[in-house]
Coordinates of C-alpha atoms and ligand atoms in Angstrom, one line a residue:
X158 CA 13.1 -40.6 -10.8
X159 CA 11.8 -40.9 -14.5
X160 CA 8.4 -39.6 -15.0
X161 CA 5.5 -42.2 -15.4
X162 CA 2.6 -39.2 -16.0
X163 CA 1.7 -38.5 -18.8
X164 CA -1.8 -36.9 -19.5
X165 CA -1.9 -34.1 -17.2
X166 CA -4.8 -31.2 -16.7
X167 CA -3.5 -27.5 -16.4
X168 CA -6.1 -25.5 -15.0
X169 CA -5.8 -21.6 -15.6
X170 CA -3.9 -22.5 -18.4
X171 CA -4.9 -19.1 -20.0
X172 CA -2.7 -17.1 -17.7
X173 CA 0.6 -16.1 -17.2
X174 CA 1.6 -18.8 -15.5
X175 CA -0.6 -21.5 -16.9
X176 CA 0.7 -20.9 -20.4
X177 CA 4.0 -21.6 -19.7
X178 CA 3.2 -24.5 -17.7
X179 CA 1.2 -26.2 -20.9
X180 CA 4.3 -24.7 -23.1
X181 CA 6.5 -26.7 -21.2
X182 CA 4.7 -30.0 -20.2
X183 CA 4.0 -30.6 -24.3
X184 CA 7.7 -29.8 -25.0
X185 CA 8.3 -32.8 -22.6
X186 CA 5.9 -35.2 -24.5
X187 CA 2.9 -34.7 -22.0
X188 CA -0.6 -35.2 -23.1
X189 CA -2.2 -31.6 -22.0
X190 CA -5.3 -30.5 -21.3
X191 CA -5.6 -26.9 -21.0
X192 CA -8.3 -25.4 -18.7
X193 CA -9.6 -22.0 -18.2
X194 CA -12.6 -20.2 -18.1
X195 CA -11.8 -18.0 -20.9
X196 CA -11.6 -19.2 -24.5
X197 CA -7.3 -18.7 -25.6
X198 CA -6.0 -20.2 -28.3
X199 CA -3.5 -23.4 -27.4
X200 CA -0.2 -24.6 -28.6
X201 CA -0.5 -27.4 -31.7
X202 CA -1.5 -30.5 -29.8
X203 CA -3.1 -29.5 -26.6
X204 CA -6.4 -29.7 -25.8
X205 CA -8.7 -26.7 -24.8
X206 CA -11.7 -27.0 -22.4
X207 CA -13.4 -23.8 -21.5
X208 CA -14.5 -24.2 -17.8
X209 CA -15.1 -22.3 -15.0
X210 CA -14.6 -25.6 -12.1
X211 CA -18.1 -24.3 -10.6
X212 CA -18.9 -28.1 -11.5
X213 CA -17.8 -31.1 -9.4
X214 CA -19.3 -33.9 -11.5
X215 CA -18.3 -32.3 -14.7
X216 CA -15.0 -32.1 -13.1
X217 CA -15.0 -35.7 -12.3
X218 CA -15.8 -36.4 -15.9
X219 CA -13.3 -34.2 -17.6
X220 CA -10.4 -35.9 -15.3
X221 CA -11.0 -39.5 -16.9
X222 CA -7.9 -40.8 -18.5
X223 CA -5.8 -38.1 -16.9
X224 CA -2.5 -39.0 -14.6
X225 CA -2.2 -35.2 -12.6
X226 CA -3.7 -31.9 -12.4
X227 CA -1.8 -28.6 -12.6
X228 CA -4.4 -25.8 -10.4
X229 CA -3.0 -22.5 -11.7
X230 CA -6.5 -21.1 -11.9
X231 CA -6.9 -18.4 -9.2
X232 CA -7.8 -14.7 -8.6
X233 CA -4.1 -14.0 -8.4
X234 CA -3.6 -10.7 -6.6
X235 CA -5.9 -9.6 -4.2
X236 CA -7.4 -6.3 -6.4
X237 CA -8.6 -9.2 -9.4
X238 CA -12.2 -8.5 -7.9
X239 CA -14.1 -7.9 -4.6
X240 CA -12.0 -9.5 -1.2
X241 CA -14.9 -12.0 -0.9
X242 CA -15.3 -12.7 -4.7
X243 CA -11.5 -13.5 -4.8
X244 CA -11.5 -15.4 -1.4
X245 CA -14.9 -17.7 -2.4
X246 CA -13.7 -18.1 -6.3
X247 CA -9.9 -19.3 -5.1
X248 CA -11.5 -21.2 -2.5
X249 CA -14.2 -23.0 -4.3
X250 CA -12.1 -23.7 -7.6
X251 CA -9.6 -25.5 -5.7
X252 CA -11.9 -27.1 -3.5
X253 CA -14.0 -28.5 -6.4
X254 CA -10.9 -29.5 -8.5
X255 CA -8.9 -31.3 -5.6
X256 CA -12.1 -32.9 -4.7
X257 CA -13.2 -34.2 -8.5
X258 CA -9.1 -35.3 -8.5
X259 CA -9.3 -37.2 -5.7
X260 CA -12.6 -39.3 -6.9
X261 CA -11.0 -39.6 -10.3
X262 CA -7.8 -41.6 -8.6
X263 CA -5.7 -38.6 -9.6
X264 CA -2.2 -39.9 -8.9
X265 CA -0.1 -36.7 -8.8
X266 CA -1.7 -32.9 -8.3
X267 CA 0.2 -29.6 -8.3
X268 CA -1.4 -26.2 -6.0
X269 CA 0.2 -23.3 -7.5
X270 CA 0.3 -21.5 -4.3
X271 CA 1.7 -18.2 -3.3
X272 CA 4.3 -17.1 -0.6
X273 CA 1.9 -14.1 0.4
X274 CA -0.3 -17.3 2.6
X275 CA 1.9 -16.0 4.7
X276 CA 0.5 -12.9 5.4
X277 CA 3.6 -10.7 4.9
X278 CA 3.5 -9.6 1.0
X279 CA 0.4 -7.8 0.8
X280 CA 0.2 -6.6 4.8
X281 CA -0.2 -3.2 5.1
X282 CA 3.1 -2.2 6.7
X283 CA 6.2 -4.3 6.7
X284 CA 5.8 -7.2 9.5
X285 CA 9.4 -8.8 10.3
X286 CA 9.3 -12.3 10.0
X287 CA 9.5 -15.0 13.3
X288 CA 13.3 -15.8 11.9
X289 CA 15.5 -15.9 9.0
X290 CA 15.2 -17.5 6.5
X291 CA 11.7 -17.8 5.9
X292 CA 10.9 -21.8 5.3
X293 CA 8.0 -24.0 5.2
X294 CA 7.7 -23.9 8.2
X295 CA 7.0 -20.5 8.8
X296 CA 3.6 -19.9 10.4
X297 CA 1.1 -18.0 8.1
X298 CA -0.8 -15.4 9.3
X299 CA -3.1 -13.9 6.3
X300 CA -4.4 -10.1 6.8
X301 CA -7.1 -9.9 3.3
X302 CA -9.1 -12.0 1.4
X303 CA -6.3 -13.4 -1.4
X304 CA -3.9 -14.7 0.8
X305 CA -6.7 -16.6 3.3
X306 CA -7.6 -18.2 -0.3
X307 CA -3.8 -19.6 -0.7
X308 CA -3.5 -20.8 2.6
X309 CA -7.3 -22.4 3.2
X310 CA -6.3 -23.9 -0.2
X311 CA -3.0 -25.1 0.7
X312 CA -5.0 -26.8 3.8
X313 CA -7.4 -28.4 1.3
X314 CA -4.6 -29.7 -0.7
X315 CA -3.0 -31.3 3.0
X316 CA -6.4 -32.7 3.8
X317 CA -7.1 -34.7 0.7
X318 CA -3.3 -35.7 0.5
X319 CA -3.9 -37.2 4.2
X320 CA -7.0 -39.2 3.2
X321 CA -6.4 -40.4 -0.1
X322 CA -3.5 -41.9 -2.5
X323 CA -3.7 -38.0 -4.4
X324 CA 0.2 -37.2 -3.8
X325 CA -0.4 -33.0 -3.9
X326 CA 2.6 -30.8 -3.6
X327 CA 1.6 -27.1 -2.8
X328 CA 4.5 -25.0 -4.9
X329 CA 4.7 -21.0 -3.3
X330 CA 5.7 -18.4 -5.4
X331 CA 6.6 -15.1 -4.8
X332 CA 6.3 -12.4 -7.6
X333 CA 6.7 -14.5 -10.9
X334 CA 8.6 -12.2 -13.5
X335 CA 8.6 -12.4 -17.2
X336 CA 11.4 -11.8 -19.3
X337 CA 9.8 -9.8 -21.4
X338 CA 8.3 -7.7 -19.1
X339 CA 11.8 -7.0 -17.1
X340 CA 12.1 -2.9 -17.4
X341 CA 8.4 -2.5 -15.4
X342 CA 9.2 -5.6 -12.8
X343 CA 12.3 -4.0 -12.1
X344 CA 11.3 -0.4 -11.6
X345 CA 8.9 -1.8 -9.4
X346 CA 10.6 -3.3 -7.1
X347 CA 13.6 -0.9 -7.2
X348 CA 10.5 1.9 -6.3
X349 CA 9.4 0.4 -3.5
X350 CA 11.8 -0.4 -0.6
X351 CA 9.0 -1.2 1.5
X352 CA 7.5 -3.3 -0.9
X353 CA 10.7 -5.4 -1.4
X354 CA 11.2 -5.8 2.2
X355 CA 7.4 -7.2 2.9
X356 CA 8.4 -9.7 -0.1
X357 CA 11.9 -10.7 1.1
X358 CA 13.4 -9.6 -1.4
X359 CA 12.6 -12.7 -3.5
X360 CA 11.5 -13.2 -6.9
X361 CA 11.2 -16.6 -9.6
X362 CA 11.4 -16.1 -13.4
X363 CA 8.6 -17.5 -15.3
X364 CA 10.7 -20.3 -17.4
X365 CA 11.7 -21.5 -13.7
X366 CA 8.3 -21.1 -11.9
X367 CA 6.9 -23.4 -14.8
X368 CA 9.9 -26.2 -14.5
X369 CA 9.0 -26.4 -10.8
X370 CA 5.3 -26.9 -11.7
X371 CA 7.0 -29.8 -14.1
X372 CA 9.5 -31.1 -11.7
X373 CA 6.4 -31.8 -9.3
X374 CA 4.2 -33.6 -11.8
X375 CA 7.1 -35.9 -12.8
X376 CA 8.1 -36.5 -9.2
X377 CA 7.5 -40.5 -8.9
X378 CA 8.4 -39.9 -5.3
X379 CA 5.6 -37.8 -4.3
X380 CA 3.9 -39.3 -1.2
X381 CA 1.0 -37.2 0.8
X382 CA 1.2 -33.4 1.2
X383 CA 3.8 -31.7 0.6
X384 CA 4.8 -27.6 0.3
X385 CA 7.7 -26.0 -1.3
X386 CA 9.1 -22.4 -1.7
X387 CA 9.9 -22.1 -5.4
X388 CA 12.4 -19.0 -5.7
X389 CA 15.2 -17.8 -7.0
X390 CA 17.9 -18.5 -4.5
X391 CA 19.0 -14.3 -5.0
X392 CA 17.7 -12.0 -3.4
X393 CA 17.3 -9.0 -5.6
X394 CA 18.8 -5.7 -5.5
X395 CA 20.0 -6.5 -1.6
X396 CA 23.7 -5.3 -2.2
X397 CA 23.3 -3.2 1.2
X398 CA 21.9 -6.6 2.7
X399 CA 22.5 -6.0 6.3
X400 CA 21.8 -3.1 6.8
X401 CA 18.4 -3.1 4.7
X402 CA 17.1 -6.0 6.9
X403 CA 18.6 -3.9 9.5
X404 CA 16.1 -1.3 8.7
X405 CA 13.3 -3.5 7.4
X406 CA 13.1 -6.2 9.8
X407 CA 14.7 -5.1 13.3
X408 CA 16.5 -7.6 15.3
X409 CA 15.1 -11.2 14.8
X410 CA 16.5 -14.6 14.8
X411 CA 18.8 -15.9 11.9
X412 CA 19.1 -19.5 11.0
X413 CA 23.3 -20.5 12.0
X414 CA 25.3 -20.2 9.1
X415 CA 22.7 -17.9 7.2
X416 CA 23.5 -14.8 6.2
X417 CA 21.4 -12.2 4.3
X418 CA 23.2 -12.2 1.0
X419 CA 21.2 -16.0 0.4
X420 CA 17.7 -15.8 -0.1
X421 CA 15.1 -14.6 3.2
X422 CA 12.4 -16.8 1.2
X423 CA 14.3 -20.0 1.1
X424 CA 14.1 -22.8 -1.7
X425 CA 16.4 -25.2 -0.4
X426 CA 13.8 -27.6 0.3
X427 CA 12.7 -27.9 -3.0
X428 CA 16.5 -28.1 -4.4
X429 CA 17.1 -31.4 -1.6
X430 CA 13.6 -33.2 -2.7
X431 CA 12.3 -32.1 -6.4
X432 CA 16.0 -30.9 -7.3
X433 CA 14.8 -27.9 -8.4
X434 CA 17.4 -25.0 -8.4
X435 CA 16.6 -21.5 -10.7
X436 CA 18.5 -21.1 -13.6
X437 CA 17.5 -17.3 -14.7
X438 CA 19.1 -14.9 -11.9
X439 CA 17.6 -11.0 -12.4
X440 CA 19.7 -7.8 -11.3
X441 CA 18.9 -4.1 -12.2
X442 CA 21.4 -4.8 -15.0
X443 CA 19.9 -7.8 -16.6
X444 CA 19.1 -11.4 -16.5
X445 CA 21.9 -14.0 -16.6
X446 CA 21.2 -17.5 -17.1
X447 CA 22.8 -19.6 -14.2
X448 CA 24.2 -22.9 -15.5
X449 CA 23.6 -26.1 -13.0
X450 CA 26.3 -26.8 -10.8
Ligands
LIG133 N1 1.8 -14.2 -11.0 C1 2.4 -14.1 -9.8 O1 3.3 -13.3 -9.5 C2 2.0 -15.2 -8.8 C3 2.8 -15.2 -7.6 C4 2.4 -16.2 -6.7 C5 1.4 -17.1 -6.9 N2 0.7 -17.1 -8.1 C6 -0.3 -18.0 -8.3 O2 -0.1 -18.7 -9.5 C7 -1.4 -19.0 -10.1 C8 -1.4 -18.4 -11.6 O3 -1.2 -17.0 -11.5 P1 -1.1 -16.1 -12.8 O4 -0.2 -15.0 -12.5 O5 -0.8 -17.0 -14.0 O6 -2.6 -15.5 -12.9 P2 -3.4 -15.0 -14.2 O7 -4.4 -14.0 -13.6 O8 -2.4 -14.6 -15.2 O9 -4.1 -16.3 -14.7 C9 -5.1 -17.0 -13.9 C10 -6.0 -17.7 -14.9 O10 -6.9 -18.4 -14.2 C11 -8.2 -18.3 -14.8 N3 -9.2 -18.6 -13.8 C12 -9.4 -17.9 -12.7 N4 -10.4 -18.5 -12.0 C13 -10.9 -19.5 -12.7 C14 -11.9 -20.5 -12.6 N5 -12.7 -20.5 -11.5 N6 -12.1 -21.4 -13.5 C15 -11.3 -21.4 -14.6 N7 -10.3 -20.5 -14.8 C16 -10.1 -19.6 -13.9 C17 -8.2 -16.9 -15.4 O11 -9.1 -16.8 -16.5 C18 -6.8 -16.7 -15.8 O12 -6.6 -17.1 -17.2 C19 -2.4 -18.4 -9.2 O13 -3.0 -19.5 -8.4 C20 -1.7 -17.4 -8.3 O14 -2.3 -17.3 -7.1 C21 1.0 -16.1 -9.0

């Protein structure tokens, strides 16, 4: 449907993710305020506010005349500081932020969540998942500090979905890869079998992680809580697919009509509803850009 909103608040709009997110909201004609807690210069026309969302009334007032929030801000990986620094900071900032949202009459608000509120990505040792693939519907099980933070906030984005007329959608990611940073993602991943296997394999580029966060702000259909994986629909590097799950995984039950060459950490939920589909495939070779069917 065509988007109504038009003023929208990024939060963490400093980071990685965040920037492209305010890149690409005021290429599309938004009205952006970009929030962090460090001072970063802005592309011409959006608005910087240095805040750390410690303050719920100062919140409140900030969100006056804005349509939707963005909440990018996070301790993203669980090393960014002390387990109960990263699980009280994530926890508090999205509390504080859904909460001012909700008493501004905040009409649309995007959780950038992560696919590790699971409990599988950053788990010791590889745990197989219940089945395959691995939906929304997947129970999460978190094992450290970071991904308790994604999943309690995913639950405060549910709660004040359920109570109010804030439409939240909850967007997981798995590891979001820059372009220009593709030699180290990929040795990475390519160095660490184990690693690959505890993250199914999954990836999104950055230009499609931020058209997600897009696609959900303009969604005029947005009703309650909702949660989507947002991934690349290949799985990368699985050329030996079976036999690496095989390996990985053990026996465990597959989805009729999957197979493991399509993605263990499925999107198709959010192709059905937001229509979102990942345009920027990655192999060891390269990245190819996927034209829409
Ligand atoms: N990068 C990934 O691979 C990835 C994967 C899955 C999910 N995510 C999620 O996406 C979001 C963005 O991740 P990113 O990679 O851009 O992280 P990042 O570390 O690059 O950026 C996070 C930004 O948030 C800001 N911030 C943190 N706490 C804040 C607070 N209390 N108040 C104001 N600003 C604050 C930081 O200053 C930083 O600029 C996070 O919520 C993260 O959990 C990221």
């Amino acid at each position: 449907m065509t988007a109504k909103i038009r003023s929208v608040l990024v939060t963490g709009a400093a980071g990685l993710l965040g920037r492209a997110v305010v890149s690409t909201l005021n290429s599309a004609g938004h009205r952006v305020t970009a929030l962090d807690r460090v001072d970063a210069p802005v592309p011409d026309g959006v608005r910087p506010v240095v805040d750390d969302l410690s303050d719920r009334e100062r919140l409140e007032h900030l969100l006056t005349g804005i349509d939707g929030v963005i909440h990018c801000a996070a301790y993203a990986i669980p090393q960014a500081a002390r387990e109960d620094i990263v699980f009280t900071g994530n926890v508090t900032a999205t509390t504080n932020i859904l909460l001012a949202a909700e008493a501004s009459g905040i009409s649309h608000f995007v959780y950038a969540s992560s696919q590790s509120a699971l409990g599988l990505a950053y788990a010791p040792e590889i745990i197989p998942p219940d089945r395959l693939p691995v939906d929304e519907t997947h129970p999460c099980r978190p094992r450290e500090g970071y991904a308790l933070s994604k999943h309690v906030g995913e639950q405060i984005c549910a709660m004040v979905a359920g109570r109010s007329s804030v439409a939240v959608t909850a967007l997981r990611f798995p590891v979001i890869w820059a372009a220009e940073r593709f030699a180290e993602h990929t040795a990475k991943r390519l160095g660490d079998p184990a690693q690959a296997a505890k993250s199914q394999w999954a990836y999104v580029d950055l230009r499609d992680a931020a058209r997600a966060c897009r696609l959900a702000i303009d969604h005029e259909g947005q009703r309650g809580f909702t949660l989507y994986n947002i991934a690349a629909p290949w799985p990368f590097a699985m050329a030996e697919a079976e036999a690496k799950l095989a390996i990985a995984y053990g026996t465990i039950p597959m989805r009729a009509g999957w197979h493991p060459g399509q993605a263990v950490f499925t999107p198709e939920r959010a192709r059905q509803d937001l229509g979102f589909l990942a345009e920027w495939r990655w192999t060891p070779e390269g990245i190819e850009r996927i034209a829409p069917e």
